[in-house]
Amino acid sequence: MSTTMQKIGIEKVKHSKIDQVDFDNLSFGSVFTDHMLVCDYKDGAWETPKITPYQPITLDPSSKIFHYGQSIFEGMKAYKDTENKVWLFRPLDNFKRLNISAKRMAIPEIPEEYFMEGLKALVEVDKNWIPQKDGSSLYIRPFVFASGKGFHASPANEYKFLICLAPSGSYFSGKVKVLIEETYSRSANGGVGYAKAGGNYAGQFYPTQLAAEKGYSQVIWTDDNNHEYIEEAGAMNIFVRINDTLITGPTSDRILDGITRKSILQIAEDEGIATEVRKITVTEVVEAAKNGSLKEMFGAGTAAVISPIATFGFRDVDYDLPELKDSFATRLKKRITDIQFNRAEDPFGWRLEV
Amino acid sequence: MSTTMQKIGIEKVKHSKIDQVDFDNLSFGSVFTDHMLVCDYKDGAWETPKITPYQPITLDPSSKIFHYGQSIFEGMKAYKDTENKVWLFRPLDNFKRLNISAKRMAIPEIPEEYFMEGLKALVEVDKNWIPQKDGSSLYIRPFVFASGKGFHASPANEYKFLICLAPSGSYFSGKVKVLIEETYSRSANGGVGYAKAGGNYAGQFYPTQLAAEKGYSQVIWTDDNNHEYIEEAGAMNIFVRINDTLITGPTSDRILDGITRKSILQIAEDEGIATEVRKITVTEVVEAAKNGSLKEMFGAGTAAVISPIATFGFRDVDYDLPELKDSFATRLKKRITDIQFNRAEDPFGWRLEV
């Protein structure tokens, strides 16, 4: 490990731009730190990563990223505790999922130590950028795309793997009102829905715009066959609480294997909350809303952690969820963020100190 | 129209690189002409296109093309006849489809005259690059991608529309052996399969690699529900000839509305060939292969025009198609390319002189 660490070249900026940043008023993912990690794939191999000043990327107009959508990414965060120690949360899981996405999109897999050592080195270099205000963190964006040239519809022969860092505030604000979607779909059986591939996100924007015109901020995705099963909430996994049972759909080739999702399941079990991983029908959710057994719905993902849903719409009827004093969402979010920020024990071994 | 034409600024190269190109040995889409068209979307509007030397594009690492897959494209060709007149083939159909793709991917639509006048001006500037060797042509690649910055998963606020030109030889060579795919899928009901969106292509590469390991050069896509219907061949529409009837699947939200596809249907009708546009089952194709009524299968698309299939594989059995002296594929390809190259009458009004 240390051998590789020595190999990662670091070119630091001459003048940091950190003084220009208002850390009390950060939005999500719109301010970037001084440095980035860059790693090139050429001649059949990934070259040693290097840390450089954050800077533009120059590409040929025929680079395949512009034409054939070979792009994957991850979302992670770094947290700084009150003693200024820096923590990552389950980074190896992000690494593994990046390579699962890579395989599906015919992108060459990244060596583990290039990712892990590169990540730690970059966060270390820019650790002064990690916000400490409650609700803020350093958002980490590893991504890989096809840089190779040519209009032939085939995998590229060159790729770029980068990690960029963005000190960020909350992803969502306010109450979330979602629409159960019955026309458009996010993914196909045998498709790429389980990969964090760029195209999965672009395909969601138009249906989300249509929902927004009706007053909803996100779409609840259902299966593309009969729109019978609830699958994801926007770009997040979805949880439903019926009476005192917390339910989420099983992962599949249509559903992302979310790290927040599986962390929530484990914490819930640890807390003695009854959980079920099974298919959730639209019908049962609507029925549960009508008979009062639907207590909570929330999205789960790295960016927003847990995003409680206040209202869902289905076939022109809006169903409001109750406002609970002691919701699972609040309890689970506190527990997971306490672990992330080193404010609580980590019985699961999820934290990694940088 | 002429007003807009005057507005398109043209910055020509000082020295053409045309002398470096071996026009007798062109591959597909790997050599680019001296110039390109560039048009930027900023502050809610498309700016006037300009023609510049072919040159790299510089983007921020947070540009949404790298993360959320907002990218669409078209494939077209320019042809030069024996009198050195330059022709486009149904360009307005490409323009319309680009905007259909744009809408689905939440990309702002391109004004018609920016596309049409920009295209003609660019082809005019680089008309010396149009190959005249049989089977070669100038491949035209209009494309649009999200250049706006930020990690928020939402449509970008800035885009780039470019047209690049690549003098090209044939797309495929040799006999095409295809595999009917029953595990992976290309598109979902309610998805983006009908759009020429980058992500649709990236998702095909891995299943195509797996097929290649078994000796097949392309995959025949079937529906994602039961893999019961034949939908596309690689990145092309598919035609099946059973006895003397030419059949292709109906377009849908899963199938691209191919310009070659609809041109073939119209020519076939004009030639008195019986055509059917209806769903094609895998079962009937396999049965027809067994009983000898399956005469031809071919892919149809701009790049390869018509690509005859020699063999298809299904569940570990290969079915060879007969070698016909007077195939529909040969006859239809001759007719369509004769129209494209101005070697024959154009009763349909498809050609447009530049």
XYZ file of C-alpha atoms in Angstrom, chain A residues 26-28 77 135 168-178 208 216-219 233-237 298-309 333, chain B residues 152-154:
42
model
C -22.966 26.052 0.594
C -25.306 24.593 -1.966
C -24.869 21.015 -3.197
C -18.669 11.953 1.571
C -25.686 19.114 7.645
C -21.648 20.844 0.102
C -24.726 21.805 2.067
C -27.948 19.798 2.166
C -29.192 18.199 -1.044
C -32.890 18.798 -0.453
C -34.685 21.398 1.552
C -38.300 21.496 2.573
C -40.984 18.872 2.329
C -40.743 16.383 -0.492
C -43.837 15.675 -2.573
C -43.482 12.772 -4.971
C -39.250 14.570 -13.376
C -44.139 17.210 -7.434
C -40.413 17.438 -6.755
C -39.544 13.813 -7.485
C -40.860 10.723 -9.228
C -37.528 7.459 -5.459
C -35.850 9.846 -7.892
C -32.198 8.873 -7.720
C -32.601 7.255 -4.294
C -33.653 3.899 -2.905
C -38.454 8.114 2.603
C -35.704 8.101 0.035
C -32.209 6.949 0.991
C -28.961 7.912 -0.700
C -25.524 9.375 -0.063
C -26.329 12.936 -1.063
C -29.448 13.466 1.097
C -28.883 10.498 3.490
C -32.608 10.164 4.310
C -35.202 12.334 2.623
C -38.668 11.985 4.208
C -41.618 12.136 1.848
C -30.745 9.468 10.032
C -26.694 18.198 -8.641
C -28.604 15.487 -10.525
C -30.691 17.801 -12.679
